Amino acid sequence: MTNPTENNLYLPSKEVIAKANVKEYDNLYAFSIENREQFWAEQAEHLGWYQKWDKVLDASKPPFFKWFCGAKTNIVHNAIDRHQHTEVRNKLALIWEGEPGDVRSFSYHALNREVSQFANILKSMGVKKGDVVTIYMPQIPEQIFAMLACAKIGAIHSVVYGGFSHEALADRINDANSHVVITADGGFRRGKVVEMKSVVNKAMELSPTMEICITIKRVNIDVYMENGRDYWYHDLVSLPIASSKCDTEQMDANDTLFLLYTSGSTGRPKAMIHTHGGYSVYISTTHRMVFDIKPDDRYWCAADPGWITGHSYIVYGPLMNGATIIMYEGAPTYPYPDRWWKMVERYGINILYTSPTAIRGLMRFGDSWPNRNDLSSLRLLGSVGEPINPEAWRWYHEVIGNNKCPIMDTWWQTETGGFMITPLPITPLKPGSGSKPFFGNEIAVVDDDGNEVKADEEGTLVIKSPWPGMTAGIFKDTQRFIDIYWSKYKKQGWYLTGDSAKKDKDGYFWIIGRTDDVIKVSGYRLGSAEIEGVMISHPAIVESAAIALPHPIKGNCIHIFAILRNGYEANLELEHDLINHMVTHMGPIAKPEAITFVDQLPKTRSGKIMRRVLKARALGLPDGDLSTLED
Ligand code: PRX
C-alpha cells in the first residue's frame, strides 16, 4: 500500500501486485458472472474429489440450490488427507498458544493422527454419519480436532460459542436433537479459569436427548462426572479403540457438514446448514484469493471457532489451503495490551484477520504497545463482523501494518458461508468500504420494489445469484428459511441479507448495518427476541424490548426497555439484578449496558414493538414515521 491519493484511495504497491495470486479483478469478475458454473468448476479443480460432479449447479428448486451434484467428497479429505501425500505433511498445521503461555504445535501429519484418534473415539461411542455432535469448548487445539473428527466420520458438528449460558446451550442441544457433547473442564481468560464442564452439566439436565459427554482436561479443576455418561478424553485416547487409523467417510457433496446457530429477526436462534461440497469450494477459493495464501504463510484469524468466522477461516479454509494457522486461547490484553503484537513477532505472522471491536479495543492503549514489537512479518490484514470506522482502519493500516499491508474488509454472514463483498490485495482501498463483490456474485442495493437505488443512496442489500458457499437452509425449518430470506424479493428470486448499505459511484459497497432485530455486539450476533425472552423469565418483568445503541469500542451495546410487574419498584439494585440475570441465563456476551424502566412500549396496531422509535428516543433523534403507532 502507498499513502492515500487525493480522493482518499489507498493504492496497492507494485510489490503487492507482483506477488498477488489474483492480479486483475474486472475481467475475471465479468467472466465469473457470464460463466458462473465454469468459473466454479475451475475453482473446484483445485480440490481433491472421490468422484467428480455431474452438474455444477442444480437451480431447479430455488431457493434450495444444489452445488456439485453427484460428486463425492469430504472436507477432511481436502483439509487433512490430501496433504499427507505432499510436502505439506511435515509442515505445521497449527501453532497454539494458551493464555498462561503454554505452546503446542502440530504438523499436518500430527493433525491427521489427532483427528483420526478422536474420530475413532466418537465411533466407539456410537456416533454415526448424520448424527449431530455438540461442541462447547474453550479455544484449545482439541476444539479443532473435535470439529474435524465429526466431519471425518460424516457426523454433523454444532459448535456453540463458549460464552453462552447453560440455557442457551441446552436450547441448541435440544433443537438439534444432539446426543453427544464435547467440552473441556474449563479454559483460561484474563488470568482466570472459565468453567465449562459445570455449564454443560447444567445444560444436560435440561436436555433429555443428551447421553454422552466427553471432557478434555485443560485447567485441572474438580468437575462432577457421572458414571456411564461422562468420559475424560485422556482416558479414552489411551484405549486401543483410539487407533490413529481411520478412513474418511465419503460424503455426497450436498450432505450436511455442520449446523451453526445464529440469530434472526424473530423467534429462537436458527441452525444454518452448510454442506461438504459447495462450502469446501467456496471457502478454499475465497481464502486463497483474498488472503493471497503462499506456501510458507503463517496465518492468524483471531476469531473464536464458535462463530462462522472461526469455522470458515480459522479451521476449514486455511487447512484446505495447507497454511499454518495460529490459535490463541485468551484475552488480547492479558497480561499486557501487547499480547497479540508479541505473538505476531514470536511466530512471524504474515496475515492477521480480526474484528473492528478488537482493533478499537487495542487502539485505545496507544501506539507504544505495538511499536515495542517487531511487526514487520505482517503482509496482509483483515477485518470482519461489523463496519470498521475509518479512524480504526487508519490506525490498523498505519500502526499495525506500517502503511504496507492492504486491509481486507470482508463482508459476509453465517448464511453466506464465506466472503461476499471483499477487496483483493490488488484492490485500491477506501477506509470503511469492503469494496466490491467477490467473483461469481451479483450484489445490489435496492428499494422495496427491487429497483436499484441511486449512487450513495441507502437501500437494502440483496444477493441476486447463487454461490457455492450459500447455506442449504435452516435445520428442520424449510418454511422459515423461505420466509426470512427469500420472500421479500420472491418475484426476483433474490436473497435478502438483512443489511442496509450504499453503493458509491465507483461501485464500492458501504455497509450501514442490520435492518432487522439482530444486534451486533463486538461483532457477535445476538437476537433481540432471545434477549427479551430471557428478560421476561425474571419475575419482575412483564415485557421488554432490546435495542442496539452505538458504543465506542463494541460497535453496539444492548439497551433494554422493561415494564415492571405490579409490586416491583424501579431502582438501581433491581437493574443490577436484571443485568446479572441476563449474564447468567444467556451469557456474558449478552450483558446489557443499561436497563430503562418504562410504563409502556411503543407498538404497531398489530402489536409489534417499534424498536426504531425506542432507539430514536434513546439517541435524542426525531421519532420518524409514527403512522402505524397504536397509541
Ligand atoms: O451486519 C453484517 C455484519 O455481520 C452480519 C453477519 O453476522 P454473522 O452471521 O455473525 O457473521 C459475522 C462474520 C461474517 C452481517 O449481516 N458484518 C459482517 N462483516 C461485516 C459486517 N458489517 C460491515 N462490514 C463487514 N465487513
XYZ file of C-alpha atoms and ligand atoms in Angstrom:
657
model
C 0.000 0.000 0.000
C 1.055 3.520 -0.636
C -0.186 6.663 1.068
C -3.720 7.687 0.162
C -4.293 9.604 -3.030
C -6.179 12.885 -3.008
C -9.562 11.162 -3.089
C -8.608 9.011 -0.110
C -7.891 5.903 -2.138
C -5.149 3.615 -0.859
C -3.445 2.048 -3.864
C -1.664 -1.290 -3.688
C 2.088 -1.155 -4.115
C 3.872 -2.701 -7.099
C 5.338 -5.429 -4.880
C 1.907 -6.470 -3.648
C 0.526 -6.634 -7.187
C 3.561 -8.525 -8.475
C 3.163 -11.268 -5.887
C -0.653 -11.491 -5.731
C -2.394 -14.790 -6.521
C -5.057 -12.836 -8.449
C -3.648 -9.976 -10.485
C -6.734 -8.482 -12.026
C -10.378 -8.034 -10.961
C -12.613 -6.564 -13.680
C -12.139 -9.133 -16.445
C -12.201 -12.135 -14.141
C -15.311 -10.760 -12.416
C -17.070 -10.311 -15.766
C -16.042 -13.849 -16.760
C -17.284 -15.288 -13.446
C -20.702 -13.684 -13.914
C -21.129 -14.713 -17.525
C -19.767 -18.214 -16.924
C -20.659 -18.797 -13.317
C -20.679 -22.588 -13.451
C -17.471 -22.760 -15.426
C -15.773 -20.375 -13.003
C -16.739 -22.500 -10.006
C -15.909 -25.772 -11.735
C -12.415 -24.417 -12.386
C -12.047 -23.487 -8.719
C -13.326 -26.911 -7.683
C -10.458 -28.463 -9.651
C -8.058 -27.107 -7.014
C -9.536 -29.645 -4.585
C -9.475 -33.424 -4.429
C -12.722 -35.380 -5.027
C -13.513 -39.080 -4.588
C -15.837 -38.637 -7.510
C -16.396 -35.564 -9.694
C -19.787 -33.889 -10.189
C -22.316 -34.491 -12.980
C -23.726 -30.988 -12.646
C -22.099 -27.886 -11.148
C -25.358 -26.183 -10.155
C -28.875 -27.510 -9.886
C -31.111 -24.432 -9.703
C -34.331 -26.300 -10.459
C -35.829 -25.828 -6.970
C -34.896 -22.360 -5.720
C -34.066 -21.330 -3.035
C -32.707 -24.844 -2.479
C -29.735 -24.613 -4.801
C -27.529 -27.672 -5.034
C -23.853 -27.473 -5.983
C -21.557 -30.125 -7.439
C -24.375 -32.628 -7.730
C -23.301 -36.244 -7.957
C -19.850 -35.525 -6.513
C -18.350 -37.464 -3.604
C -16.047 -35.698 -1.188
C -15.371 -34.931 2.447
C -13.976 -31.608 3.618
C -11.434 -33.556 5.712
C -10.146 -35.203 2.548
C -9.072 -31.723 1.456
C -8.185 -30.268 4.859
C -6.009 -33.176 6.032
C -5.870 -36.387 3.987
C -4.655 -34.901 0.715
C -1.734 -33.171 2.444
C -0.387 -36.482 3.769
C 0.966 -37.246 0.295
C 2.707 -33.919 -0.365
C 5.425 -31.771 1.206
C 2.687 -30.198 3.360
C 2.681 -33.356 5.533
C 5.595 -32.201 7.696
C 4.624 -28.561 7.746
C 2.994 -27.047 10.825
C -0.780 -27.039 10.556
C -1.325 -25.378 13.927
C 0.631 -23.319 16.412
C -1.442 -22.816 19.515
C -0.695 -20.592 22.481
C -2.553 -20.899 25.770
C -3.211 -17.805 27.817
C -0.754 -18.838 30.578
C 1.927 -19.080 27.865
C 1.974 -22.813 27.110
C 2.561 -23.603 23.436
C 1.580 -26.685 21.415
C 2.151 -27.226 17.730
C 1.008 -29.892 15.278
C 2.232 -30.783 11.817
C -0.301 -31.880 9.186
C 0.878 -35.407 9.950
C 0.189 -34.919 13.663
C -3.165 -33.296 12.903
C -4.157 -36.386 10.951
C -3.216 -38.601 13.894
C -5.088 -36.482 16.448
C -8.219 -36.221 14.327
C -8.216 -39.929 13.464
C -7.944 -40.894 17.125
C -10.741 -38.526 18.041
C -12.849 -39.871 15.179
C -12.353 -43.458 16.349
C -13.360 -42.469 19.871
C -16.562 -40.890 18.568
C -17.307 -44.017 16.545
C -16.757 -46.223 19.584
C -19.291 -44.052 21.432
C -21.824 -44.923 18.751
C -21.663 -41.679 16.764
C -22.756 -42.351 13.187
C -22.961 -40.493 9.910
C -25.692 -37.843 10.147
C -25.680 -37.618 13.986
C -25.350 -34.136 15.472
C -22.486 -33.688 17.949
C -22.467 -30.512 20.053
C -19.105 -28.880 20.792
C -18.822 -26.384 23.650
C -15.187 -25.630 24.286
C -12.517 -23.076 25.042
C -10.108 -22.176 22.258
C -7.798 -25.147 22.521
C -6.499 -27.448 19.759
C -8.999 -30.147 20.691
C -11.806 -27.858 19.580
C -10.455 -28.030 16.046
C -9.747 -31.770 16.334
C -13.306 -32.388 17.512
C -14.823 -30.492 14.571
C -12.644 -32.313 12.054
C -13.255 -35.687 13.729
C -17.008 -35.232 13.333
C -16.640 -34.249 9.687
C -14.299 -37.177 9.035
C -16.895 -39.754 10.045
C -19.793 -37.904 8.440
C -21.272 -36.678 11.722
C -22.602 -33.109 11.846
C -20.977 -30.727 14.294
C -22.846 -27.988 16.063
C -20.364 -25.707 17.794
C -21.901 -23.487 20.452
C -19.866 -20.433 21.412
C -18.269 -20.887 24.862
C -19.641 -17.547 26.101
C -23.242 -18.817 26.070
C -25.019 -19.873 29.262
C -26.221 -23.396 30.064
C -29.760 -22.478 28.992
C -28.673 -21.142 25.616
C -26.563 -24.287 25.204
C -29.455 -26.570 26.188
C -31.767 -24.840 23.690
C -29.270 -25.522 20.927
C -28.684 -29.144 22.010
C -32.404 -29.812 22.119
C -33.200 -28.132 18.826
C -30.523 -30.232 17.103
C -31.572 -33.414 18.936
C -27.934 -33.979 19.789
C -26.891 -36.983 21.907
C -23.199 -36.259 22.376
C -21.428 -33.177 23.669
C -17.696 -32.484 23.687
C -16.346 -29.992 26.208
C -13.404 -29.198 28.493
C -13.230 -28.736 32.249
C -12.606 -25.045 31.519
C -10.381 -22.517 29.791
C -8.226 -19.550 30.754
C -9.393 -15.987 30.196
C -7.875 -12.822 31.714
C -5.844 -14.897 34.131
C -8.901 -16.684 35.487
C -10.445 -20.090 34.933
C -13.698 -20.052 32.985
C -15.617 -23.183 33.916
C -17.230 -25.063 31.058
C -17.964 -28.619 32.166
C -20.141 -27.311 35.006
C -22.132 -25.315 32.443
C -22.527 -28.433 30.295
C -23.663 -30.419 33.350
C -26.440 -27.905 33.956
C -27.355 -27.885 30.267
C -27.581 -31.685 30.235
C -30.183 -31.542 32.992
C -32.345 -29.576 30.569
C -31.558 -31.842 27.615
C -33.409 -35.142 27.626
C -31.615 -36.336 24.476
C -28.124 -35.998 25.890
C -26.410 -39.344 26.535
C -22.656 -38.856 26.395
C -20.248 -36.114 27.359
C -16.543 -36.234 26.518
C -14.399 -33.806 28.525
C -10.887 -32.582 27.808
C -8.766 -31.693 30.798
C -7.428 -28.192 30.298
C -7.451 -26.296 33.587
C -7.344 -29.176 36.034
C -10.284 -28.279 38.247
C -12.628 -30.653 40.039
C -15.706 -31.377 37.995
C -18.676 -33.631 38.506
C -18.569 -36.706 36.265
C -21.457 -39.164 36.073
C -20.797 -42.846 35.532
C -21.896 -44.118 32.139
C -22.411 -40.591 30.809
C -19.148 -38.743 31.362
C -15.752 -39.669 29.950
C -12.385 -37.963 30.183
C -10.793 -37.641 26.777
C -7.332 -38.560 28.107
C -8.731 -41.869 29.414
C -10.369 -42.688 26.092
C -7.371 -41.782 23.971
C -5.171 -44.277 25.779
C -7.518 -47.162 24.941
C -6.959 -49.437 21.916
C -10.157 -48.084 20.329
C -8.384 -44.757 19.767
C -6.322 -46.010 16.863
C -4.709 -43.426 14.644
C -6.016 -45.143 11.539
C -9.459 -44.088 10.440
C -10.970 -43.952 6.977
C -12.614 -40.713 5.969
C -16.292 -41.180 5.139
C -17.151 -40.482 1.500
C -19.964 -37.941 1.538
C -22.274 -36.626 -1.130
C -21.333 -33.035 -1.945
C -24.725 -31.874 -0.619
C -24.559 -33.819 2.663
C -24.520 -31.684 5.806
C -21.140 -30.790 7.270
C -22.274 -28.645 10.172
C -25.066 -26.706 11.827
C -24.335 -23.310 13.231
C -26.892 -21.456 15.306
C -27.357 -17.797 14.584
C -29.858 -15.112 15.482
C -32.508 -13.729 13.225
C -35.349 -11.287 13.233
C -37.816 -13.185 15.280
C -38.048 -16.154 17.499
C -35.435 -18.607 18.613
C -31.957 -18.948 17.123
C -31.919 -20.979 13.955
C -29.429 -23.609 12.831
C -27.944 -22.772 9.453
C -26.871 -25.797 7.434
C -23.612 -25.965 5.485
C -22.584 -28.855 3.274
C -19.340 -30.632 2.364
C -19.031 -29.830 -1.357
C -20.031 -26.267 -2.224
C -18.772 -24.946 1.103
C -15.316 -26.525 0.563
C -15.014 -24.928 -2.859
C -16.219 -21.514 -1.752
C -14.153 -21.288 1.426
C -10.908 -22.554 -0.060
C -11.234 -20.238 -3.076
C -12.091 -17.080 -1.133
C -9.355 -17.777 1.412
C -6.726 -18.455 -1.247
C -7.577 -15.411 -3.344
C -8.375 -12.806 -0.711
C -5.685 -13.708 1.816
C -3.308 -14.454 -1.025
C -2.063 -17.604 0.672
C 1.527 -18.642 -0.040
C 3.130 -21.957 0.966
C 5.154 -20.531 3.863
C 2.493 -18.261 5.306
C 1.657 -18.090 8.965
C -1.939 -17.039 9.108
C -3.853 -15.904 12.172
C -7.591 -15.448 12.278
C -8.078 -14.188 15.816
C -11.780 -15.096 15.993
C -13.416 -17.837 18.036
C -14.163 -21.137 16.281
C -17.631 -20.886 17.884
C -18.779 -18.483 15.157
C -18.811 -18.753 11.381
C -15.573 -16.774 11.009
C -13.808 -19.456 13.004
C -15.402 -22.341 11.092
C -14.586 -20.954 7.657
C -11.383 -19.026 8.182
C -9.676 -20.486 11.263
C -10.352 -24.108 10.513
C -11.540 -25.161 7.083
C -10.240 -22.540 4.616
C -6.641 -22.373 5.857
C -6.327 -26.136 6.307
C -7.655 -26.831 2.814
C -5.017 -24.384 1.554
C -2.276 -26.048 3.607
C -1.493 -22.902 5.625
C -0.027 -22.776 9.130
C -2.717 -21.487 11.447
C -2.185 -19.682 14.712
C -4.664 -20.009 17.544
C -4.687 -18.232 20.894
C -6.783 -19.176 23.892
C -7.243 -15.989 25.855
C -7.737 -12.238 26.066
C -5.815 -9.873 23.734
C -4.803 -7.666 26.648
C -3.529 -10.342 29.023
C -1.189 -9.880 30.813
C -0.452 -6.640 28.897
C -2.053 -4.890 25.935
C 0.663 -6.159 23.577
C -0.055 -9.877 23.892
C -1.174 -10.059 20.261
C 1.762 -7.997 18.999
C 4.156 -10.221 20.920
C 2.582 -13.215 19.218
C 2.945 -11.607 15.776
C 6.660 -11.169 16.496
C 7.125 -14.557 18.184
C 5.631 -16.597 15.345
C 6.445 -14.302 12.433
C 2.786 -13.969 11.490
C 2.147 -12.810 7.909
C -1.616 -12.394 7.841
C -3.838 -11.157 10.673
C -7.632 -11.257 10.430
C -9.730 -9.785 13.246
C -12.717 -7.575 14.083
C -13.138 -3.792 14.328
C -14.038 -4.230 18.018
C -10.685 -5.882 18.727
C -8.848 -3.180 16.759
C -10.642 -0.367 18.614
C -10.061 -2.142 21.927
C -6.294 -2.354 21.318
C -6.049 1.094 19.739
C -7.145 2.781 22.948
C -3.912 1.648 24.668
C -1.906 3.779 22.231
C 0.858 3.155 19.722
C 3.648 2.334 22.140
C 2.430 -1.236 22.740
C 2.535 -2.338 19.110
C 5.614 -0.185 18.429
C 7.598 -2.084 21.051
C 7.305 -5.249 18.934
C 8.596 -6.240 15.519
C 5.522 -6.457 13.302
C 7.458 -6.426 10.034
C 6.417 -10.009 9.158
C 2.842 -8.800 8.520
C 1.891 -8.658 4.851
C -1.909 -8.550 4.855
C -4.563 -7.556 7.364
C -8.255 -8.376 7.545
C -11.407 -7.129 9.252
C -14.823 -8.729 9.726
C -18.040 -8.711 11.702
C -19.204 -5.099 11.628
C -18.461 -1.884 9.758
C -14.976 -0.591 10.501
C -14.821 3.127 11.218
C -12.199 4.960 9.123
C -10.276 6.025 12.244
C -9.757 2.415 13.358
C -8.987 1.417 9.740
C -6.228 4.037 9.513
C -4.708 3.039 12.835
C -4.706 -0.625 11.788
C -3.159 0.347 8.461
C -0.503 2.745 9.795
C 0.457 1.430 13.213
C -0.045 -2.317 12.789
C 0.512 -2.611 9.039
C 3.247 0.051 8.793
C 1.407 1.519 5.770
C 2.319 -1.508 3.657
C -0.378 -4.098 4.379
C -3.650 -3.944 2.450
C -6.723 -4.401 4.693
C -9.262 -6.968 3.530
C -12.556 -5.663 4.946
C -14.700 -8.727 4.280
C -18.487 -8.515 4.391
C -20.333 -11.795 4.793
C -22.643 -13.750 7.124
C -23.176 -17.118 8.809
C -25.621 -17.834 5.996
C -23.220 -16.988 3.176
C -20.500 -19.338 4.452
C -17.701 -17.112 3.153
C -16.715 -13.648 1.904
C -19.300 -11.979 -0.358
C -18.052 -8.394 -0.656
C -14.339 -8.079 -0.215
C -11.260 -6.419 -1.622
C -8.388 -8.439 -3.061
C -4.808 -7.450 -2.190
C -4.681 -5.617 -5.556
C -7.811 -3.537 -4.925
C -7.475 0.223 -4.356
C -8.951 0.605 -0.876
C -11.327 3.110 0.699
C -11.281 3.002 4.521
C -14.645 1.692 5.728
C -15.733 0.036 2.484
C -15.466 -3.667 1.710
C -15.148 -2.591 -1.940
C -16.749 -4.953 -4.487
C -18.439 -8.367 -4.779
C -16.289 -11.481 -4.827
C -16.197 -13.414 -8.119
C -19.443 -15.002 -9.211
C -21.626 -12.797 -7.002
C -24.169 -10.266 -8.216
C -24.970 -7.953 -5.327
C -27.115 -4.835 -5.322
C -28.602 -2.095 -3.145
C -32.313 -1.848 -3.897
C -35.555 -0.230 -2.731
C -38.643 -2.083 -1.527
C -39.753 -2.758 -5.094
C -36.381 -4.127 -6.100
C -35.238 -1.103 -8.113
C -31.587 -0.292 -7.709
C -31.216 2.942 -5.721
C -29.017 5.786 -6.972
C -25.308 6.001 -6.140
C -24.674 6.913 -2.471
C -28.317 6.335 -1.522
C -29.189 3.938 1.255
C -31.121 0.784 0.399
C -31.484 -2.926 1.085
C -28.545 -5.182 0.322
C -29.538 -8.218 -1.757
C -27.668 -11.058 -3.429
C -29.054 -11.809 -6.860
C -27.295 -15.015 -7.793
C -26.466 -18.348 -6.099
C -22.936 -19.107 -4.848
C -21.392 -22.404 -3.671
C -20.902 -21.324 -0.032
C -24.566 -20.483 0.493
C -26.418 -22.168 3.344
C -28.551 -25.155 2.391
C -31.296 -23.915 4.707
C -32.432 -23.865 8.315
C -32.300 -27.229 10.085
C -35.833 -28.669 10.356
C -37.450 -25.410 9.236
C -37.804 -25.068 5.486
C -40.627 -22.552 5.658
C -38.798 -20.206 7.992
C -35.839 -20.247 5.614
C -38.061 -19.211 2.714
C -39.907 -16.603 4.770
C -36.843 -14.871 6.192
C -34.506 -14.792 3.233
C -36.455 -15.394 0.044
C -39.928 -13.902 0.410
C -39.327 -10.143 0.258
C -37.901 -10.362 -3.292
C -39.686 -13.561 -4.239
C -40.554 -12.362 -7.708
C -36.915 -11.663 -8.491
C -35.562 -14.701 -6.609
C -33.071 -12.636 -4.592
C -31.545 -13.374 -1.204
C -32.328 -10.782 1.480
C -29.239 -10.102 3.606
C -30.902 -8.159 6.439
C -28.346 -5.350 5.999
C -28.736 -1.871 4.617
C -25.966 -0.409 2.506
C -24.933 2.199 -0.036
C -23.047 1.765 -3.285
C -20.940 4.687 -4.440
C -20.306 5.879 -7.984
C -17.183 3.700 -8.232
C -19.226 0.605 -7.404
C -17.855 0.309 -3.851
C -20.260 -1.005 -1.204
C -20.613 0.661 2.205
C -22.420 -1.446 4.810
C -24.575 0.567 7.199
C -25.947 -2.118 9.495
C -28.787 -4.508 10.208
C -32.319 -3.564 9.260
C -33.893 -6.311 11.372
C -33.810 -7.045 15.086
C -30.339 -8.541 15.062
C -27.928 -6.799 17.427
C -24.199 -6.930 16.729
C -22.251 -6.543 19.966
C -18.474 -6.611 19.465
C -19.223 -8.231 16.111
C -21.134 -11.067 17.822
C -24.612 -11.654 16.523
C -27.480 -11.728 19.003
C -31.228 -11.623 18.502
C -33.441 -9.189 20.374
C -36.103 -11.919 20.682
C -33.762 -14.257 22.577
C -32.616 -11.421 24.864
C -36.214 -10.364 25.574
C -37.188 -13.976 26.269
C -34.542 -14.167 28.979
C -35.617 -10.808 30.440
C -39.227 -11.852 30.913
C -38.118 -15.063 32.622
C -37.243 -12.756 35.548
C -40.189 -12.441 37.960
C -40.040 -8.625 37.989
C -40.543 -8.191 34.250
C -43.728 -8.443 32.214
C -42.489 -7.148 28.911
C -39.262 -5.884 27.425
C -37.607 -4.623 24.259
C -33.903 -4.877 23.457
C -32.233 -2.430 21.093
C -28.707 -1.698 19.896
C -27.107 1.630 20.740
C -23.735 2.837 19.403
C -20.717 2.052 21.589
C -17.169 3.394 21.025
C -15.415 0.013 21.364
C -18.069 -2.666 20.888
C -19.702 -1.012 17.883
C -23.080 -1.585 19.519
C -24.238 -2.351 23.019
C -27.517 -3.726 24.328
C -30.018 -1.347 25.868
C -33.186 -2.811 27.366
C -36.546 -1.169 27.989
C -38.582 -3.085 30.541
C -42.064 -2.926 32.035
C -42.205 -3.961 35.698
C -44.750 -6.304 37.179
C -47.033 -4.783 39.832
C -45.371 -4.687 43.214
C -41.821 -4.190 41.909
C -40.033 -0.884 42.213
C -37.577 0.552 39.707
C -34.224 1.070 41.399
C -30.515 0.533 40.864
C -30.482 -2.713 42.785
C -33.145 -4.224 40.558
C -31.281 -3.003 37.475
C -28.117 -4.805 38.642
C -30.109 -7.896 39.448
C -31.582 -7.907 35.942
C -28.182 -7.396 34.328
C -26.855 -10.389 36.292
C -29.914 -12.364 35.260
C -29.036 -11.783 31.579
C -25.407 -12.814 32.122
C -26.402 -15.975 33.993
C -29.194 -17.057 31.679
C -27.857 -16.059 28.269
C -24.145 -15.495 28.816
C -21.630 -12.678 29.361
C -21.836 -11.528 25.726
C -25.465 -10.567 26.282
C -24.754 -8.258 29.224
C -26.917 -5.145 28.787
C -25.257 -1.747 29.112
C -28.353 -0.271 30.743
C -31.976 -1.007 31.542
C -34.632 1.674 31.383
C -37.899 1.042 33.185
C -40.966 2.235 31.275
C -44.741 2.023 31.667
C -45.414 1.229 28.057
C -43.622 0.170 24.884
C -44.392 1.762 21.511
C -46.253 -0.775 19.381
C -47.870 -1.007 15.994
C -51.595 -1.702 15.819
C -50.775 -5.324 15.108
C -48.823 -5.483 18.362
C -45.218 -5.396 17.087
C -42.793 -3.448 19.243
C -41.430 -0.434 17.340
C -37.803 -0.743 18.349
C -36.752 2.022 15.967
C -38.862 4.505 17.953
C -37.150 3.431 21.176
C -33.797 3.814 19.508
C -34.583 7.278 18.149
C -35.757 8.406 21.595
C -32.662 6.980 23.304
C -30.441 8.818 20.821
C -32.445 12.045 21.060
C -33.387 11.845 17.375
C -36.780 12.556 15.746
C -39.273 9.672 16.084
C -39.712 9.224 12.332
C -42.926 7.895 10.802
C -45.415 7.181 13.597
C -48.462 6.476 11.429
C -48.556 2.803 12.457
C -48.142 3.533 16.164
C -51.019 2.187 18.219
C -51.050 4.802 20.942
O -24.393 -6.870 9.506
C -23.386 -7.580 8.830
C -22.210 -7.749 9.758
O -22.385 -9.023 10.368
C -23.587 -9.649 9.898
C -23.409 -11.140 9.846
O -23.138 -11.613 11.131
P -22.672 -13.106 11.341
O -23.614 -14.028 10.657
O -22.444 -13.303 12.797
O -21.285 -13.209 10.601
C -20.236 -12.426 11.046
C -18.963 -12.832 10.380
C -19.024 -12.979 8.941
C -23.827 -9.013 8.570
O -25.170 -9.142 8.174
N -20.916 -7.742 9.059
C -20.120 -8.800 8.826
N -18.990 -8.409 8.216
C -19.065 -7.072 8.035
C -20.303 -6.651 8.566
N -20.686 -5.370 8.512
C -19.842 -4.491 7.931
N -18.649 -4.810 7.417
C -18.200 -6.086 7.450
N -17.017 -6.385 6.953
